[in-house]
PDB file of N, CA and C in Angstrom:
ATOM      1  N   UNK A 286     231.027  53.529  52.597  1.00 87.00           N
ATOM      2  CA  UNK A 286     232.439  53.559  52.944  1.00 87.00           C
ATOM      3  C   UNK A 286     233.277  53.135  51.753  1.00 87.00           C
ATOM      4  N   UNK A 287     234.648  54.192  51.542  1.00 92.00           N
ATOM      5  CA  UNK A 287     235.688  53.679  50.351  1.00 92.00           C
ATOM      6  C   UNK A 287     236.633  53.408  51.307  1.00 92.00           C
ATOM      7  N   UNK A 288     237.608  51.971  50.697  1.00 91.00           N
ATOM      8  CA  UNK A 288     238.635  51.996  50.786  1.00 91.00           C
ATOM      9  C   UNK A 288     239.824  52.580  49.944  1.00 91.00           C
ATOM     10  N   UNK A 289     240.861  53.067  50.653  1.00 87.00           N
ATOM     11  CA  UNK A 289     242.081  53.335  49.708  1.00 87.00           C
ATOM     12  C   UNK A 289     242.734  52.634  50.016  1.00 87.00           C
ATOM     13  N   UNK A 290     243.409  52.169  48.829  1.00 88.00           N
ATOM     14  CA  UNK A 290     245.395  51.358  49.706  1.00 88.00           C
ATOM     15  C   UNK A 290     246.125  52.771  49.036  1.00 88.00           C
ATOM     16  N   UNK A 291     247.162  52.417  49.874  1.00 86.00           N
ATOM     17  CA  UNK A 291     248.210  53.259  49.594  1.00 86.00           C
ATOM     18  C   UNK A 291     249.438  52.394  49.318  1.00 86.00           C
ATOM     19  N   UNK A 292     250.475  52.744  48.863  1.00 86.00           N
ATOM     20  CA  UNK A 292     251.371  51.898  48.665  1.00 86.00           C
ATOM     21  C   UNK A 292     253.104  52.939  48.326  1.00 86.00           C
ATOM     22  N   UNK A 293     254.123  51.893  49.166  1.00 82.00           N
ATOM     23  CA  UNK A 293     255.302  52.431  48.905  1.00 82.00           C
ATOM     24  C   UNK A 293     255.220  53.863  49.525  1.00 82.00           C
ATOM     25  N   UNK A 294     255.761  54.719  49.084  1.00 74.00           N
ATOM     26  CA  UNK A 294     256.016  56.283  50.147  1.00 74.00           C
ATOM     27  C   UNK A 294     254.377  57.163  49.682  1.00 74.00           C
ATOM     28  N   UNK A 295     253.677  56.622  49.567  1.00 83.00           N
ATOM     29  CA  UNK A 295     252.536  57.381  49.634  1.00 83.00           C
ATOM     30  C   UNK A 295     251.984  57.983  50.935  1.00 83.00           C
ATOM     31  N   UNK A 296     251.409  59.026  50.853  1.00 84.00           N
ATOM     32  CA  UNK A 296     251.353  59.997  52.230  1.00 84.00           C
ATOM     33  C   UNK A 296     249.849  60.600  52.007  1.00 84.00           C
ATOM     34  N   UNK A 297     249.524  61.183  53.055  1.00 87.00           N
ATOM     35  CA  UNK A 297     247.672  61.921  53.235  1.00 87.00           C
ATOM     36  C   UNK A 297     248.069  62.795  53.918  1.00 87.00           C
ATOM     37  N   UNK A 298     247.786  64.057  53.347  1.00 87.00           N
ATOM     38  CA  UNK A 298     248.084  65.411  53.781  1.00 87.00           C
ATOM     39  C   UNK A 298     246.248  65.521  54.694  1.00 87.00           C
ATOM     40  N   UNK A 299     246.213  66.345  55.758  1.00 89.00           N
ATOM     41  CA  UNK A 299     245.335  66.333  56.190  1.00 89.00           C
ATOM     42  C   UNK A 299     245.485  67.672  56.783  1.00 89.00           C
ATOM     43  N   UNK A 300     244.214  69.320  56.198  1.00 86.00           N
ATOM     44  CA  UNK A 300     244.969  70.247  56.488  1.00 86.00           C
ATOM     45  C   UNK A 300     243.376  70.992  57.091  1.00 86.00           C
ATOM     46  N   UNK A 301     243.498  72.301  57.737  1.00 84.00           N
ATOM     47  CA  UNK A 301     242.456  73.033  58.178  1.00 84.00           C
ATOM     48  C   UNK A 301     241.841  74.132  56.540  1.00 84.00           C
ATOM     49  N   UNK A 302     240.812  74.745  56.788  1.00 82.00           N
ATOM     50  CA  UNK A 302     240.320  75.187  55.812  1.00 82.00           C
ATOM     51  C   UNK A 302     240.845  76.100  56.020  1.00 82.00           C
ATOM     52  N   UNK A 303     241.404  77.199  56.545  1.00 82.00           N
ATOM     53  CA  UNK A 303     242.197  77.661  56.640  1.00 82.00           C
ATOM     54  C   UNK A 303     243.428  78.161  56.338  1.00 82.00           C
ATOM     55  N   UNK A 304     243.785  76.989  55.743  1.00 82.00           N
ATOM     56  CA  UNK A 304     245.341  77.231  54.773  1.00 82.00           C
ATOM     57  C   UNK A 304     244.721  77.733  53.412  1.00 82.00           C
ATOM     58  N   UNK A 305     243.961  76.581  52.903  1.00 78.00           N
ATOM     59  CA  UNK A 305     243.210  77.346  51.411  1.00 78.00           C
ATOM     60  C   UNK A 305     242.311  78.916  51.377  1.00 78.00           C
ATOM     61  N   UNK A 306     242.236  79.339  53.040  1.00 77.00           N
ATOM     62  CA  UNK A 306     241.051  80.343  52.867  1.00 77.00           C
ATOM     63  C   UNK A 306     242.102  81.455  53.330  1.00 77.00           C
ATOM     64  N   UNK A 307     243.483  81.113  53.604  1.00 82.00           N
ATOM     65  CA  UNK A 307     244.256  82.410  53.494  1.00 82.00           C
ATOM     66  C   UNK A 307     244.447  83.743  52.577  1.00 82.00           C
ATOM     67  N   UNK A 308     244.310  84.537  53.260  1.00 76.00           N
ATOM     68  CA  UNK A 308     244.441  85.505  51.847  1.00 76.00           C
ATOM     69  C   UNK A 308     245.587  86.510  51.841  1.00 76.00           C
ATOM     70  N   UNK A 309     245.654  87.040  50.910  1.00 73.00           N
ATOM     71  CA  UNK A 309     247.394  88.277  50.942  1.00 73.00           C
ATOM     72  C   UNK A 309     246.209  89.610  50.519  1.00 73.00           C
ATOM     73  N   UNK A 310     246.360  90.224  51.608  1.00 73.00           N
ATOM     74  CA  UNK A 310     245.201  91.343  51.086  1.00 73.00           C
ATOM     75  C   UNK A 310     245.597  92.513  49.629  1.00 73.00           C
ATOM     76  N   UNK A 311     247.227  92.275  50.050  1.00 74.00           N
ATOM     77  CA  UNK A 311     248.065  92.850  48.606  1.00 74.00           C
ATOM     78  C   UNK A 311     247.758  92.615  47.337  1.00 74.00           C
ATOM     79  N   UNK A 312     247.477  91.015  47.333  1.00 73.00           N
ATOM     80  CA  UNK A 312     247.377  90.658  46.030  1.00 73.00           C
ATOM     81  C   UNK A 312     245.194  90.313  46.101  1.00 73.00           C
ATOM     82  N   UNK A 313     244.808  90.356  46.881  1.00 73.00           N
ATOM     83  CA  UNK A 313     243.353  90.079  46.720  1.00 73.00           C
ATOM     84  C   UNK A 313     242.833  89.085  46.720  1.00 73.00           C
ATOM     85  N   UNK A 314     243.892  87.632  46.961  1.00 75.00           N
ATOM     86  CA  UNK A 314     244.156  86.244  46.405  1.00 75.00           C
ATOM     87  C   UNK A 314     243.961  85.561  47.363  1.00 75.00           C
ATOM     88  N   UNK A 315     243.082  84.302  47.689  1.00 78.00           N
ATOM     89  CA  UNK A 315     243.409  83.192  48.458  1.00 78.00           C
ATOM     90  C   UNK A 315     244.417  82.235  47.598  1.00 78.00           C
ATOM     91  N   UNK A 316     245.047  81.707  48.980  1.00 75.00           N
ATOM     92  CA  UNK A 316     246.375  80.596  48.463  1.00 75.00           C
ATOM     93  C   UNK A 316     245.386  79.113  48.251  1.00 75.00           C
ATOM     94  N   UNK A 317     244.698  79.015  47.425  1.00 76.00           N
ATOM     95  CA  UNK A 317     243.625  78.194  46.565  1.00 76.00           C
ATOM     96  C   UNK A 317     244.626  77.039  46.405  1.00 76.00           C
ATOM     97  N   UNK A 318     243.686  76.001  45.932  1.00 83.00           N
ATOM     98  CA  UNK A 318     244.280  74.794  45.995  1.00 83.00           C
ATOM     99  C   UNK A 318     244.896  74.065  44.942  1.00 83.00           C
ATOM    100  N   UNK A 319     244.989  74.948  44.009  1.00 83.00           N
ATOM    101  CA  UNK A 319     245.828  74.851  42.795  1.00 83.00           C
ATOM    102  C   UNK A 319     247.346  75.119  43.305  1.00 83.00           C
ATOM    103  N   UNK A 320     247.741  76.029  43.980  1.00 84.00           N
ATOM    104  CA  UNK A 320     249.007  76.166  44.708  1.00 84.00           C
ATOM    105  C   UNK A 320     249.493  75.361  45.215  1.00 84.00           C
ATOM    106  N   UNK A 321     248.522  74.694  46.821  1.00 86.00           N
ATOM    107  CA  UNK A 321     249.019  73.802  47.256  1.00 86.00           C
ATOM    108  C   UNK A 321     249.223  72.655  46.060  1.00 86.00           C
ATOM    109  N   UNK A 322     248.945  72.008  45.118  1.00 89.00           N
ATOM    110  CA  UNK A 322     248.909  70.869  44.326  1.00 89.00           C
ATOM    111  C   UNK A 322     250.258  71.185  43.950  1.00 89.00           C
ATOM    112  N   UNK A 323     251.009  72.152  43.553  1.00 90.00           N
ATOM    113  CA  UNK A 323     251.608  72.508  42.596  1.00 90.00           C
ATOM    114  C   UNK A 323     252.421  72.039  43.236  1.00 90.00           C
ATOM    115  N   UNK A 324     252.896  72.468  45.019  1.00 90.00           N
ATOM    116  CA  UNK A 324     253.579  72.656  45.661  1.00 90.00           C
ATOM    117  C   UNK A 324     254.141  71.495  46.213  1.00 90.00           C
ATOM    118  N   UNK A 325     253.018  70.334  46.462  1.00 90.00           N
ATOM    119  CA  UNK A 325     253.158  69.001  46.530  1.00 90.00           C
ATOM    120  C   UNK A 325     253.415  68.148  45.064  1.00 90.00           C
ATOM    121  N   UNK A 326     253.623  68.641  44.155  1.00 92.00           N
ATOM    122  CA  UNK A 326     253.792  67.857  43.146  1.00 92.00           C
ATOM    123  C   UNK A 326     255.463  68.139  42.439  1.00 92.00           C
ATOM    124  N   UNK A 327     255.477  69.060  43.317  1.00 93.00           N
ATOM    125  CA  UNK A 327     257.084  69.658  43.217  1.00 93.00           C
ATOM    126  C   UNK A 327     257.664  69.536  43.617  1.00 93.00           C
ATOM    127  N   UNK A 328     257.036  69.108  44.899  1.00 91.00           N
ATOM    128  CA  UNK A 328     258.124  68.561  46.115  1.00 91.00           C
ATOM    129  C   UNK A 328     257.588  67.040  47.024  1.00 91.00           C
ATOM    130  N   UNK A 329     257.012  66.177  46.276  1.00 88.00           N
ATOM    131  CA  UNK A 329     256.706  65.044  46.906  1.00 88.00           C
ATOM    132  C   UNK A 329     257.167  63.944  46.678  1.00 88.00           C
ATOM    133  N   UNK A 330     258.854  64.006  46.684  1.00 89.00           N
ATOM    134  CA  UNK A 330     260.029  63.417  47.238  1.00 89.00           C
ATOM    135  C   UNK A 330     260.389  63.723  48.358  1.00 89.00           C
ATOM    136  N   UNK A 331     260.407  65.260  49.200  1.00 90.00           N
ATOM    137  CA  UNK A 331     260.784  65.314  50.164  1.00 90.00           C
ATOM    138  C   UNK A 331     260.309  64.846  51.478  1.00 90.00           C
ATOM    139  N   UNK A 332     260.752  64.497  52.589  1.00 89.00           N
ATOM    140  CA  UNK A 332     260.400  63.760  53.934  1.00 89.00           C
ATOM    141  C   UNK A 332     258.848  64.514  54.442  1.00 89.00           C
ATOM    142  N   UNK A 333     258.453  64.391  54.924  1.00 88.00           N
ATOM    143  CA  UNK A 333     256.872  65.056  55.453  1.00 88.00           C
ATOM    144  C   UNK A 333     257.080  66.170  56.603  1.00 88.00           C
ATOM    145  N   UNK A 334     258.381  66.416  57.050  1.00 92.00           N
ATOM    146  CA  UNK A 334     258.384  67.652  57.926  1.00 92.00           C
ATOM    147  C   UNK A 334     259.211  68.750  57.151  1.00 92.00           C
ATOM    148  N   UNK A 335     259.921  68.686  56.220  1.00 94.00           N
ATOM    149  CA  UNK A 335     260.487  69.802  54.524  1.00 94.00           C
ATOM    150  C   UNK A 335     259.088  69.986  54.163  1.00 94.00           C
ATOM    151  N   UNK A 336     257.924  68.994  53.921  1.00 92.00           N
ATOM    152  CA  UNK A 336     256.922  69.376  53.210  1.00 92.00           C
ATOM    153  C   UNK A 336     255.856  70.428  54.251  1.00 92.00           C
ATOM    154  N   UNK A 337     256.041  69.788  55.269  1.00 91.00           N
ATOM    155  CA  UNK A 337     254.971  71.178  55.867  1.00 91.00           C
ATOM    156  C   UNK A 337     255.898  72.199  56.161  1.00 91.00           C
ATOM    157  N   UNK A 338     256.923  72.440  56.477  1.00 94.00           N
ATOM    158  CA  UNK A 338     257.719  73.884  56.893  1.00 94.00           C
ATOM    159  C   UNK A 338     257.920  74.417  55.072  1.00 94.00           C
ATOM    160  N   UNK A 339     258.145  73.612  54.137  1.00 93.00           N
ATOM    161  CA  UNK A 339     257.575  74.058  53.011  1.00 93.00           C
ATOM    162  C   UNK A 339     256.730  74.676  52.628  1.00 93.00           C
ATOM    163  N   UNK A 340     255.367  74.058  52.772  1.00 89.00           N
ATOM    164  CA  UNK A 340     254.211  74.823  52.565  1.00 89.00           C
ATOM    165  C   UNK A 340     253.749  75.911  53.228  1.00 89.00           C
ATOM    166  N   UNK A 341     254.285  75.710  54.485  1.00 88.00           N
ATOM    167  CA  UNK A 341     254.442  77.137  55.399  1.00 88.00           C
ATOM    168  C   UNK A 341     254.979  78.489  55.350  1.00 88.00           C
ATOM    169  N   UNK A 342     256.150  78.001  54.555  1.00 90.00           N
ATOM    170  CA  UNK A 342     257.032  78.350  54.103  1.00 90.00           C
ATOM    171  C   UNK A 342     256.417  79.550  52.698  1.00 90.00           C
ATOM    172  N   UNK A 343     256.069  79.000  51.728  1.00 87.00           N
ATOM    173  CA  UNK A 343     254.821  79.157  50.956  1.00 87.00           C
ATOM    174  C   UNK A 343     254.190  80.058  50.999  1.00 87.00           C
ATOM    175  N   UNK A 344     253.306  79.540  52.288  1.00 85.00           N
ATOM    176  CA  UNK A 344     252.129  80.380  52.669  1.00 85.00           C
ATOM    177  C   UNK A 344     252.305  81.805  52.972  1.00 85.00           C
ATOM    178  N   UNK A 345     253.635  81.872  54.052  1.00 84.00           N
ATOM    179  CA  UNK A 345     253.553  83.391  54.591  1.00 84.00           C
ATOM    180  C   UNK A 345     254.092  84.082  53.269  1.00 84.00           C
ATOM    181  N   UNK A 346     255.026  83.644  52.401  1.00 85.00           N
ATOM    182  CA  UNK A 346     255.652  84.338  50.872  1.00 85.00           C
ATOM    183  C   UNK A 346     254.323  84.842  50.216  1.00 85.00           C
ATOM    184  N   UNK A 347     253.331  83.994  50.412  1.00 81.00           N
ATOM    185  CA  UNK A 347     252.116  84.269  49.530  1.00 81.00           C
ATOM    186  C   UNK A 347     251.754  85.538  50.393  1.00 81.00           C
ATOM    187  N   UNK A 348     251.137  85.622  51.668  1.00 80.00           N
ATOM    188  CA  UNK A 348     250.919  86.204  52.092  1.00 80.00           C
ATOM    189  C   UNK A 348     251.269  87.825  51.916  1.00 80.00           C
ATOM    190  N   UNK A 349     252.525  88.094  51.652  1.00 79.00           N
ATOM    191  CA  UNK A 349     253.245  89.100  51.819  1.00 79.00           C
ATOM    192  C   UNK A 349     252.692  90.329  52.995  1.00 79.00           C
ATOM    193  N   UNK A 350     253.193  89.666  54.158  1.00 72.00           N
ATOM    194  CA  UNK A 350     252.824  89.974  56.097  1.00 72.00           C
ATOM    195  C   UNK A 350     251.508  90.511  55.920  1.00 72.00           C
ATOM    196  N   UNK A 351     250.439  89.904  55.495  1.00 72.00           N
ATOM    197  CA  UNK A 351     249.383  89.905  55.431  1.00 72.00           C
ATOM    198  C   UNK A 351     248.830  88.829  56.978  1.00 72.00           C
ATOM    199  N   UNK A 352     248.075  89.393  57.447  1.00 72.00           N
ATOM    200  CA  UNK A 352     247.936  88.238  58.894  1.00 72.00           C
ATOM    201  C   UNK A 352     246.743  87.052  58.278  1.00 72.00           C
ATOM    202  N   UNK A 353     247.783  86.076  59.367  1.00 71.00           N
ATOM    203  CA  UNK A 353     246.324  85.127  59.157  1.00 71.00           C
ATOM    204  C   UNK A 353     245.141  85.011  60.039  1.00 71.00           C
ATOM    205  N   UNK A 354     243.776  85.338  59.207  1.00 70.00           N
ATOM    206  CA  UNK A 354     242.462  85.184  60.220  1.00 70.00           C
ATOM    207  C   UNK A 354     241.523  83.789  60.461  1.00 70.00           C
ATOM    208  N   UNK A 355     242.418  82.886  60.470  1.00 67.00           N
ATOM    209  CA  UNK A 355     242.180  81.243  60.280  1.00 67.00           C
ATOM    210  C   UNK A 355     242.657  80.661  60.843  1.00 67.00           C
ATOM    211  N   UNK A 356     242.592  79.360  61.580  1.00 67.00           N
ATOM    212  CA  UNK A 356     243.746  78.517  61.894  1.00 67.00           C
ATOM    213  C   UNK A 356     244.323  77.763  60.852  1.00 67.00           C
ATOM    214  N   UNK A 357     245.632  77.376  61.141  1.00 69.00           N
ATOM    215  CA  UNK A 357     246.017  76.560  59.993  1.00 69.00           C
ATOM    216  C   UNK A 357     246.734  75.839  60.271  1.00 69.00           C
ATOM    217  N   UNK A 358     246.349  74.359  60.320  1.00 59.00           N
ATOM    218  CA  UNK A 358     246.811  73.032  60.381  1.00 59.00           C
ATOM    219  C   UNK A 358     247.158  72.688  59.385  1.00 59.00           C
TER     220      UNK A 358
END
């Protein structure tokens, strides 16, 4: 067992495999986890419900109406 502390506005994203195993069949691409990082490092000032309608937000752009065959938490 590890402990973490966290401290001050620190936050734990906790997501389904799913979000990373999305794909845009247009582009051939899963939305990989270099994206999400980017996405949280760009925006992790904002409150935690901007950050998931964000990344959601994100996701379907990535997508381009590509469906999702995953759940995604």
């Amino acid at each position: 067992n590890e402990e973490i502390s966290l401290r001050g506005a620190s936050r734990i994203l906790f997501f389904t495999d799913g979000l990373l195993e999305a794909c845009s069949e247009k582009r051939g691409l899963k939305f990989y986890e270099e994206l999400l990082h980017d996405f949280l490092m760009k925006h992790r000032t904002e409150d935690s419900e901007s950050l998931i309608a964000g990344i959601f937000s994100d996701l379907m752009e990535f997508l381009q109406d590509s469906d999702l065959n995953d759940d995604v938490c």
